[in-house]
Short mmCIF file of C-alpha atoms and ligand atoms in Angstrom, two decimals:
data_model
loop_
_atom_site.label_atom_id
_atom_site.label_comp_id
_atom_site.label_asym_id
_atom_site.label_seq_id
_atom_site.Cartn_x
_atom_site.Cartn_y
_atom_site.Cartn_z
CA UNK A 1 0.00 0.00 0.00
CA UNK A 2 3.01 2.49 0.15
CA UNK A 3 4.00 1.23 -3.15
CA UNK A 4 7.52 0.34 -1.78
CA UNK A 5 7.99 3.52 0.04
CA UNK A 6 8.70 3.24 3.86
CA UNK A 7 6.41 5.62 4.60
CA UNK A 8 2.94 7.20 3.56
CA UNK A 9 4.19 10.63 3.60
CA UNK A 10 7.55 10.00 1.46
CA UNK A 11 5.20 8.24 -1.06
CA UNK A 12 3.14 11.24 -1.42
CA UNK A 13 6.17 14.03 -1.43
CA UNK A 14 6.72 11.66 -4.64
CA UNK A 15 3.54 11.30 -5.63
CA UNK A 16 3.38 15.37 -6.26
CA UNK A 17 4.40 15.78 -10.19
CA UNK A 18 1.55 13.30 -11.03
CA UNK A 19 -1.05 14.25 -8.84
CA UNK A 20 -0.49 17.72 -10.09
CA UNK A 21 -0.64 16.95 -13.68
CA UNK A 22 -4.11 15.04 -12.32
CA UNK A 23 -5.54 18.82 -10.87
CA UNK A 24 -5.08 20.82 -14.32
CA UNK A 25 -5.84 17.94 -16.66
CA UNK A 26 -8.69 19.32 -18.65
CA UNK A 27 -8.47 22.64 -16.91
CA UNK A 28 -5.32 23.74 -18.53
CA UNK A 29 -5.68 24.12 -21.95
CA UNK A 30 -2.42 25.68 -22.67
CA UNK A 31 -1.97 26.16 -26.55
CA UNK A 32 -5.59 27.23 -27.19
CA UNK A 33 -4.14 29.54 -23.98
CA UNK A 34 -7.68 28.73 -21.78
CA UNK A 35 -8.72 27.39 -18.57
CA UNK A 36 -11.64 25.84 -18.03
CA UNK A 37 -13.45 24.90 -14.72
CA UNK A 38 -16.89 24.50 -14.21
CA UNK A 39 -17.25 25.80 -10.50
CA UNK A 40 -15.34 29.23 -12.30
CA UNK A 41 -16.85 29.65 -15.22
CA UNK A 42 -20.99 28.67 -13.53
CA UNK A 43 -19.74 31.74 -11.35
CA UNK A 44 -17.82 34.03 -12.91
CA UNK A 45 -20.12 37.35 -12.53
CA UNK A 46 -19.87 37.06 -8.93
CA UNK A 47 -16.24 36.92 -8.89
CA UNK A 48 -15.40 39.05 -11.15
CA UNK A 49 -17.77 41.53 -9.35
CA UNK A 50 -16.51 41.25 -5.51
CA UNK A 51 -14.93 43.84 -4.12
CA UNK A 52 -12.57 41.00 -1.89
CA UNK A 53 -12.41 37.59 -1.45
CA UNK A 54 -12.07 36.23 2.05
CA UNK A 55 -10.34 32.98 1.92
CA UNK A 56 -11.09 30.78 5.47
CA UNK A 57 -8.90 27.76 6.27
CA UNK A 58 -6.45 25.91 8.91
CA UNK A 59 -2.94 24.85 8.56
CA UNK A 60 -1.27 23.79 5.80
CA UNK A 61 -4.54 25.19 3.93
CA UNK A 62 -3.96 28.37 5.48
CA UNK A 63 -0.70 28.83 4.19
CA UNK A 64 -2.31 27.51 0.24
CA UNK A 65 -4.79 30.39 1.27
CA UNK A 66 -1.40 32.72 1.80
CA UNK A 67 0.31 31.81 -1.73
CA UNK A 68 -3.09 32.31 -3.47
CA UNK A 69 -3.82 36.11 -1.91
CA UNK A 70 -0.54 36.85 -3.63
CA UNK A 71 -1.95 35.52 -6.51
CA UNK A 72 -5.19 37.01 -7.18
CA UNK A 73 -4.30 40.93 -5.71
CA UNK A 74 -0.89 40.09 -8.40
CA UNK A 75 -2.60 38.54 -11.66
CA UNK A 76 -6.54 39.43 -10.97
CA UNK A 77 -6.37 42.37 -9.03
CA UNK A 78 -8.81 41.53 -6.46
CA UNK A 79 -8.33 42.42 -2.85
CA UNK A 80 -7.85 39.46 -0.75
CA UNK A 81 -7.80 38.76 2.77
CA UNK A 82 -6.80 35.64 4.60
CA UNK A 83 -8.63 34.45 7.46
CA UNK A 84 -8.04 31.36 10.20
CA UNK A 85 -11.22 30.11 9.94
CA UNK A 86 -11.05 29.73 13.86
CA UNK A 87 -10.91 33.32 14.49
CA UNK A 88 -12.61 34.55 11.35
CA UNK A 89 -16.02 32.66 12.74
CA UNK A 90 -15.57 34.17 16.31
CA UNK A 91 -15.26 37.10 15.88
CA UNK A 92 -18.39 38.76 14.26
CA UNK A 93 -16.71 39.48 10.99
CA UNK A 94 -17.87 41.98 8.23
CA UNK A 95 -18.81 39.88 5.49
CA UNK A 96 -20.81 41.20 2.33
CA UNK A 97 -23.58 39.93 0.37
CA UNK A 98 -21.03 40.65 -2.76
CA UNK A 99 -17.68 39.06 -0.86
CA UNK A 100 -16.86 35.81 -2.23
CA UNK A 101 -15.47 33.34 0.81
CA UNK A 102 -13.18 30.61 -0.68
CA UNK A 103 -12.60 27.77 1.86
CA UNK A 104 -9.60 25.58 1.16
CA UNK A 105 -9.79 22.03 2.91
CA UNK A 106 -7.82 19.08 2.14
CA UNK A 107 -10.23 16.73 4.12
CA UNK A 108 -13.04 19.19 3.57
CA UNK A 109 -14.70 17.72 7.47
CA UNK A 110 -12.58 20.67 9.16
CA UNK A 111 -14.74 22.13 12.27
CA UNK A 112 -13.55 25.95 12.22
CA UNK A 113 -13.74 25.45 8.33
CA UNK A 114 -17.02 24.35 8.10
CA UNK A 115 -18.52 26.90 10.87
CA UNK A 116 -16.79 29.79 9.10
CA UNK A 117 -18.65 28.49 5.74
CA UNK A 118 -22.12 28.51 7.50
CA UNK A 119 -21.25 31.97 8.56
CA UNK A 120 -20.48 33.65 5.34
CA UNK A 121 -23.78 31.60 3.85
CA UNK A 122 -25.91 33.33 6.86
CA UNK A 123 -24.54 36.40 5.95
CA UNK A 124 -25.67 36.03 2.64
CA UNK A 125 -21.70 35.68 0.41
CA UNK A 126 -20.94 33.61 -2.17
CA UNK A 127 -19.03 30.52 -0.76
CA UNK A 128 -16.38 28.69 -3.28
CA UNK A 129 -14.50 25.69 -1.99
CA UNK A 130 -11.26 24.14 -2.94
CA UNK A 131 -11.80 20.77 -1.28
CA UNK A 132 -9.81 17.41 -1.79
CA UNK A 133 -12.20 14.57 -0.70
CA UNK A 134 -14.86 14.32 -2.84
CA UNK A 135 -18.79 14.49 -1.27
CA UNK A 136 -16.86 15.50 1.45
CA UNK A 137 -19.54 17.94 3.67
CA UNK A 138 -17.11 21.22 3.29
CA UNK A 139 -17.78 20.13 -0.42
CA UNK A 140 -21.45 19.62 0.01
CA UNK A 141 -22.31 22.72 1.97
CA UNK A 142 -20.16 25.22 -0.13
CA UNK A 143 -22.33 26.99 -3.25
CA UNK A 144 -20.01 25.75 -5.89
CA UNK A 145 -16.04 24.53 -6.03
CA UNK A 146 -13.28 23.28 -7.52
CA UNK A 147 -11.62 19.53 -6.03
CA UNK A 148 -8.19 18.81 -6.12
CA UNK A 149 -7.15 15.56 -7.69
CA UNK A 150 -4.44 14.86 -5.07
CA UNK A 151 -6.13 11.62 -4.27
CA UNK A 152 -6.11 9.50 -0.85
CA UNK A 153 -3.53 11.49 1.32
CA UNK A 154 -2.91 9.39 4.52
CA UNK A 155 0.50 11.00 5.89
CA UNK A 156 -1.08 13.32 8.67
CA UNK A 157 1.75 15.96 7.44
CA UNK A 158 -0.02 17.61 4.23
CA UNK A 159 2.39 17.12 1.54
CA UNK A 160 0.34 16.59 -2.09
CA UNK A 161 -2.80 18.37 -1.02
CA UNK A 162 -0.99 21.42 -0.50
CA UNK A 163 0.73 21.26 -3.89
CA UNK A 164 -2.12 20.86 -5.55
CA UNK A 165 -4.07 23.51 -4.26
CA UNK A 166 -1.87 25.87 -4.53
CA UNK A 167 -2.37 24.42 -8.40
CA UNK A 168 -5.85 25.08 -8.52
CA UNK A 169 -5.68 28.50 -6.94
CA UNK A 170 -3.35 29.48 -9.65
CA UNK A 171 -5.64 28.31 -11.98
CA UNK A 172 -7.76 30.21 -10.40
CA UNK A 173 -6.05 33.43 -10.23
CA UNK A 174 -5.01 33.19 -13.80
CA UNK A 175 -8.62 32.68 -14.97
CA UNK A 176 -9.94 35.81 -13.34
CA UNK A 177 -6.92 37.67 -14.70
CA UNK A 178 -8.10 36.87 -18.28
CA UNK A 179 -11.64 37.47 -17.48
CA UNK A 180 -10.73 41.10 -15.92
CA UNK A 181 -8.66 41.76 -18.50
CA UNK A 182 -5.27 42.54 -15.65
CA UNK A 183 -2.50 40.95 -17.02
CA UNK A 184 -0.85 40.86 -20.37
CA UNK A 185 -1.73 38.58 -22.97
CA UNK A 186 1.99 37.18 -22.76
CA UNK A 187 2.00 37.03 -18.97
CA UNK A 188 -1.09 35.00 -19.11
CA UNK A 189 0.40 32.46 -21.48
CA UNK A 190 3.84 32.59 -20.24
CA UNK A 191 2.22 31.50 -16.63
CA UNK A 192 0.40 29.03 -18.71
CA UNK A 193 3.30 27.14 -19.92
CA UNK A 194 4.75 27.62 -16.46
CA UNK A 195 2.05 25.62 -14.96
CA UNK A 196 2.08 23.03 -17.44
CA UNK A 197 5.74 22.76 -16.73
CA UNK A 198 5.40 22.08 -12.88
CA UNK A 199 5.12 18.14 -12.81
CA UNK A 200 8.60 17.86 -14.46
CA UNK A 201 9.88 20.71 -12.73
CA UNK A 202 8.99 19.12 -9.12
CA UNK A 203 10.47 15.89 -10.50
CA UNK A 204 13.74 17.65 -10.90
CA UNK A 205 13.62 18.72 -7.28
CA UNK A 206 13.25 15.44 -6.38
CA UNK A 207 16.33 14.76 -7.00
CA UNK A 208 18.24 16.78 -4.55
CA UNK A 209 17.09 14.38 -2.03
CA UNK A 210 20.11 12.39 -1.80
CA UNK A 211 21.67 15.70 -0.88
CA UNK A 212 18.78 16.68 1.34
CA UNK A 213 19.24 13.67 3.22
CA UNK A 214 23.37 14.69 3.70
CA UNK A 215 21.75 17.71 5.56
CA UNK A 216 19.41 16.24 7.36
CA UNK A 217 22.08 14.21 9.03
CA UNK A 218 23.80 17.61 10.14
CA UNK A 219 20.80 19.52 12.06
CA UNK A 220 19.23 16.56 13.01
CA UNK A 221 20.01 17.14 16.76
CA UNK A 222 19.06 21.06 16.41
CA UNK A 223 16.58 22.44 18.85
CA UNK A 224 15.73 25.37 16.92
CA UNK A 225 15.64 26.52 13.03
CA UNK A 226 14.38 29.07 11.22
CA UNK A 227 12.23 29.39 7.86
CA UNK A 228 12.52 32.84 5.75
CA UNK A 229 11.33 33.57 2.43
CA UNK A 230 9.79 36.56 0.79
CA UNK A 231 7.03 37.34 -1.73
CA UNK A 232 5.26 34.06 -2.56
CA UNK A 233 7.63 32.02 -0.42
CA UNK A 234 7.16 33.89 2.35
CA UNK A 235 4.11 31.31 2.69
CA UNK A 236 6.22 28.51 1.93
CA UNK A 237 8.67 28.97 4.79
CA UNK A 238 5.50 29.09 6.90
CA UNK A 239 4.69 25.56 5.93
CA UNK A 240 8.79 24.48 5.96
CA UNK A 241 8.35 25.44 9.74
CA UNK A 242 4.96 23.37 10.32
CA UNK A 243 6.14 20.37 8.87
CA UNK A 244 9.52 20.26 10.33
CA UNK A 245 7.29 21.01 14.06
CA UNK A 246 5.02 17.83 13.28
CA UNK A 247 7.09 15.66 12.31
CA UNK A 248 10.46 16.11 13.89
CA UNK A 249 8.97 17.99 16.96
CA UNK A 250 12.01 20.76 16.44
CA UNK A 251 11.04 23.97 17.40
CA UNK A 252 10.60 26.00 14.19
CA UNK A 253 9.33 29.15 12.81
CA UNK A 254 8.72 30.92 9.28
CA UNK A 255 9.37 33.71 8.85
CA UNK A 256 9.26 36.81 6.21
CA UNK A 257 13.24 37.38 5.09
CA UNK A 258 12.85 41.22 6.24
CA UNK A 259 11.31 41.04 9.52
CA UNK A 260 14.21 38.66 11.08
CA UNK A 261 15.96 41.76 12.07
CA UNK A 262 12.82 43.02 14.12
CA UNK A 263 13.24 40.18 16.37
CA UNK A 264 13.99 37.09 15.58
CA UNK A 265 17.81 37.76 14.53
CA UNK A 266 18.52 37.84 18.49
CA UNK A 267 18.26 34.07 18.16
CA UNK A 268 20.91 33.51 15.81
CA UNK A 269 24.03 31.90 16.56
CA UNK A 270 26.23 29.24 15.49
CA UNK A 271 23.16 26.68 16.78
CA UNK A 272 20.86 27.47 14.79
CA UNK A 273 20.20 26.36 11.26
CA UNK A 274 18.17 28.98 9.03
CA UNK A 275 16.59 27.78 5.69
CA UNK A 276 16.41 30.56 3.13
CA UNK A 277 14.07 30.41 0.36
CA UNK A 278 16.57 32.40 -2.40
CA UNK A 279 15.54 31.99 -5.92
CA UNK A 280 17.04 34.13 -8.41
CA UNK A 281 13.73 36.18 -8.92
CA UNK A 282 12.15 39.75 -7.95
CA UNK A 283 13.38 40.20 -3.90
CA UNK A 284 16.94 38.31 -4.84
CA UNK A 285 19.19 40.88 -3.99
CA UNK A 286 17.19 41.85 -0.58
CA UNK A 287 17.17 37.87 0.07
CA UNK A 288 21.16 38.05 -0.28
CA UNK A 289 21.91 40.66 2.45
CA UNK A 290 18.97 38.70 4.95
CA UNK A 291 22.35 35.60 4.32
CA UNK A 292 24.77 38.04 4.90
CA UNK A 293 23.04 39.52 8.26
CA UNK A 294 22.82 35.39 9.33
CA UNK A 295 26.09 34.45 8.14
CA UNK A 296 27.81 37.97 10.40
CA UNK A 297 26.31 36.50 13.16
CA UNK A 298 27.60 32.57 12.50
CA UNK A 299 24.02 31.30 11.71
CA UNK A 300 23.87 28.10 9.20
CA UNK A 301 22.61 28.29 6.37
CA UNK A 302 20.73 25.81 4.08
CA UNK A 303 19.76 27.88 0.78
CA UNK A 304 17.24 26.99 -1.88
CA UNK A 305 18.05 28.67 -4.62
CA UNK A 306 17.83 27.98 -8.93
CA UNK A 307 20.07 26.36 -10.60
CA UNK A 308 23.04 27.76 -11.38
CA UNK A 309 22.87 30.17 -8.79
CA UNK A 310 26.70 31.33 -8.04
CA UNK A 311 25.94 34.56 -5.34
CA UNK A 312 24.33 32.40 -2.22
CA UNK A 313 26.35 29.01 -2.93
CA UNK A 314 29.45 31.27 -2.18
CA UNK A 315 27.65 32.34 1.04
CA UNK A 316 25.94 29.13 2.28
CA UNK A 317 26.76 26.60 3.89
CA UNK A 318 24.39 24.21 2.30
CA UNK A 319 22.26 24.51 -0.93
CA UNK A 320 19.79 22.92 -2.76
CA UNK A 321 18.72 23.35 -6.01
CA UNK A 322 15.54 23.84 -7.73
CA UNK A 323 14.59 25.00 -11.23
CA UNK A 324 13.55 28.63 -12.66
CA UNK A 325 10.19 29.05 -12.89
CA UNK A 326 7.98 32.16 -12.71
CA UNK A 327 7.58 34.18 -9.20
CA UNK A 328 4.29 32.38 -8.12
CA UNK A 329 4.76 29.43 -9.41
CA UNK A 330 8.03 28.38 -7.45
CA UNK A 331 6.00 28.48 -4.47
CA UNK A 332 5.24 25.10 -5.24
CA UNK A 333 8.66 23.97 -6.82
CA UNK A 334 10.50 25.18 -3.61
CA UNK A 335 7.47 23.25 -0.96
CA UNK A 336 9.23 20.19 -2.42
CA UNK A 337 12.92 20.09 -0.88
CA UNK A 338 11.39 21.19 2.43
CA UNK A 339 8.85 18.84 2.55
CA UNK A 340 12.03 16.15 1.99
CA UNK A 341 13.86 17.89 4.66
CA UNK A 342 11.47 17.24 7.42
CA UNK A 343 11.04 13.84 6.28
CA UNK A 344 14.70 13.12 6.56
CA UNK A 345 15.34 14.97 9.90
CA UNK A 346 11.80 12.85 11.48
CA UNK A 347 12.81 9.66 10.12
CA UNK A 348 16.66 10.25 11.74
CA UNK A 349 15.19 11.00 14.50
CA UNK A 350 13.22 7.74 15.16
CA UNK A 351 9.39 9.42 15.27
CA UNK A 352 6.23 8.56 13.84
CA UNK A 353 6.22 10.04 10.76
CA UNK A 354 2.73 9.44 9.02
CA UNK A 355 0.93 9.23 12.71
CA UNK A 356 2.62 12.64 14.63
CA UNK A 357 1.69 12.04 18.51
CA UNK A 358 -1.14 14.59 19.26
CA UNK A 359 -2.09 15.30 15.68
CA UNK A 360 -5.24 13.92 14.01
CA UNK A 361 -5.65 13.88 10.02
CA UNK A 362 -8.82 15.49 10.36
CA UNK A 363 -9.75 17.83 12.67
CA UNK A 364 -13.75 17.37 13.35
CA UNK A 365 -13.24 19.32 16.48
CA UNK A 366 -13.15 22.74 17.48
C1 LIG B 1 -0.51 20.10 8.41
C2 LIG B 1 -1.86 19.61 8.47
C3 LIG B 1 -2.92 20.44 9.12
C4 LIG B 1 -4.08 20.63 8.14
C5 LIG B 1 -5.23 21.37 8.82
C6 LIG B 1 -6.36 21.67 7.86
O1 LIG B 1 0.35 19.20 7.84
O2 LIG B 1 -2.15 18.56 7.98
O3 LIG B 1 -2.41 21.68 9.52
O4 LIG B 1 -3.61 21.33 7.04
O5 LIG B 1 -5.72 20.60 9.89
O6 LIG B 1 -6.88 20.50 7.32
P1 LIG B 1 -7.80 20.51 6.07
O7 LIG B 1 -7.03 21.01 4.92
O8 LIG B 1 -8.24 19.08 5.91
O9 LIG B 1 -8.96 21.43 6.37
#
């Protein structure tokens, strides 16, 4: 049943380029440059005319909800705000009659998820969800959606359901660009291609695991380490930190690159490893002197960076590759080496890697 892997979650990390490919086959219709979903297209007046979508979720679907505000304010021009669906549903929250409420669920039976969905319905918005288990009741009581095809995931650690929906959000976000006319005819088919790209782009990070295993070996004793990233892996170091917390039960935090010096730069030292998310794309150069303020103060550092990349390896003391994609989309190339990382450092570590202690797949419970 793990098809030869030793564990559920290492069979899904490898699972990703397929599963991918599954979410935008017949959605992405790259050469005749269109994307078609039902949910979308059944709907499209009503998100084309909100004045903000609120997206609601927990967790790793949270931090799917993060990449894909960056995405629709950067390619559809919509304002977006991202809610815990925990707080968002306690705390009497403004919510329009022309809001549209997106709620992201991998298991789609999440208890704050579901309450915040019967909320915005009360209050009369248009709720969209982006669910993974089909029939599921986050499914059944949202107004219309769009599933991701991410299949059975078992590994309590969200690995595949957060690459995919991060797929379908872009999907999203690209197809209300076209339809409000905000981005360029060759942005919209350059992100296109991108997209279709992804599967053999996450293959090729897949790689680097024989090398993320070599590191792995080095912190696996740390009690502390440190995510940063900016732009749309500012997210993704948010969800480097939660998995490495689950599964490994090391103390870890994400952070965005340019607030470490507002606090969290006291903490450096030569203890503590720091994971930078460095691709050779818009906030580079800024990402470069965030290593340089670690490295002055004898921090480790692990960089992700693209290929090729000559600037961090010099300043590193690890890196990994990953390939160039577009801004947005290596938000979902650069989940992949982390996702390894934690595996590695929980499996070193002797814990119980698809069954965390305290954690429960599905969260039915407030
Ligand atoms: C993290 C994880 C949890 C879930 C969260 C939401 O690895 O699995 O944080 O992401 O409980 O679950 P869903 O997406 O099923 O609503």
């Amino acid at each position: 049943e793990k098809g030869g892997y030793d564990h559920f979650m290492l069979k899904e990390i490898y699972e990703q380029p397929q599963v991918i490919r599954d979410t935008f086959r017949g959605r992405l219709l790259s050469d005749q440059g269109l994307i078609k979903m039902a949910g979308i297209e059944d709907n499209l007046a009503k998100f084309i005319n909100a004045k903000r979508i609120i997206i609601v979720a927990c967790g790793t679907s949270w931090h799917a909800a993060q990449v894909a505000e960056y995405m629709i304010e950067e390619f559809a021009r919509i304002p977006v705000e991202v809610e815990y669906a925990s707080e968002f549903r306690y705390r009497n929250p403004i919510i329009h009659t022309d809001d549209v409420v997106l709620a992201i669920s991998q298991s789609g039976e999440t208890a704050d998820t579901l309450a915040a969905i019967k909320l915005a319905k009360e209050k009369g918005a248009f709720v969209f969800g982006v669910c993974n288990v089909v029939g599921s009741s986050i499914s059944r009581e949202t107004h219309a959606g769009a599933y991701t095809h991410a299949g059975p995931e078992i590994g309590v650690a969200s690995t595949k359901a957060f690459t995919t929906q991060i797929t379908v959000l872009a999907l999203i976000a690209l197809r209300l660009a076209k339809a409000k006319g905000t981005m360029s005819q060759p942005d919209y088919l350059r992100n296109l291609i991108e997209l279709e790209l992804i599967p053999e782009k996450v293959q090729e990070a897949l790689l680097e695991n024989d090398r993320i295993l070599e590191i792995a070996h080095i912190y696996k004793d740390a009690a502390n380490c440190l995510f940063l990233g900016r732009g749309f892996n500012f997210p993704v170091a948010l969800e480097g930190a939660l998995k490495l917390k689950e599964i490994s039960y090391i103390h870890a935090e994400g952070y965005p690159a340019a607030e470490m010096k507002h606090g969290p730069i006291a903490l450096i030292d030569e203890n503590m490893p720091v994971i930078v998310i460095a691709p050779q794309q818009n906030h580079y150069d800024k990402v470069v002197s965030n290593i340089q303020e670690i490295k002055a103060r004898s921090g480790k550092i692990i960089a992700l960076v693209s290929k090729g990349d000559q600037q961090v390896r010099n300043l590193a003391d690890h890196i990994i590759e990953m390939p160039h994609s577009t801004e947005a989309l290596t938000s979902i190339i650069a989940t992949i080496p982390l996702q390894l990382l934690s595996y590695h450092v929980a499996v070193l570590r002797g814990t119980n890697v698809d069954q965390p202690r305290n954690l429960a797949k599905s969260v039915t419970v407030e």
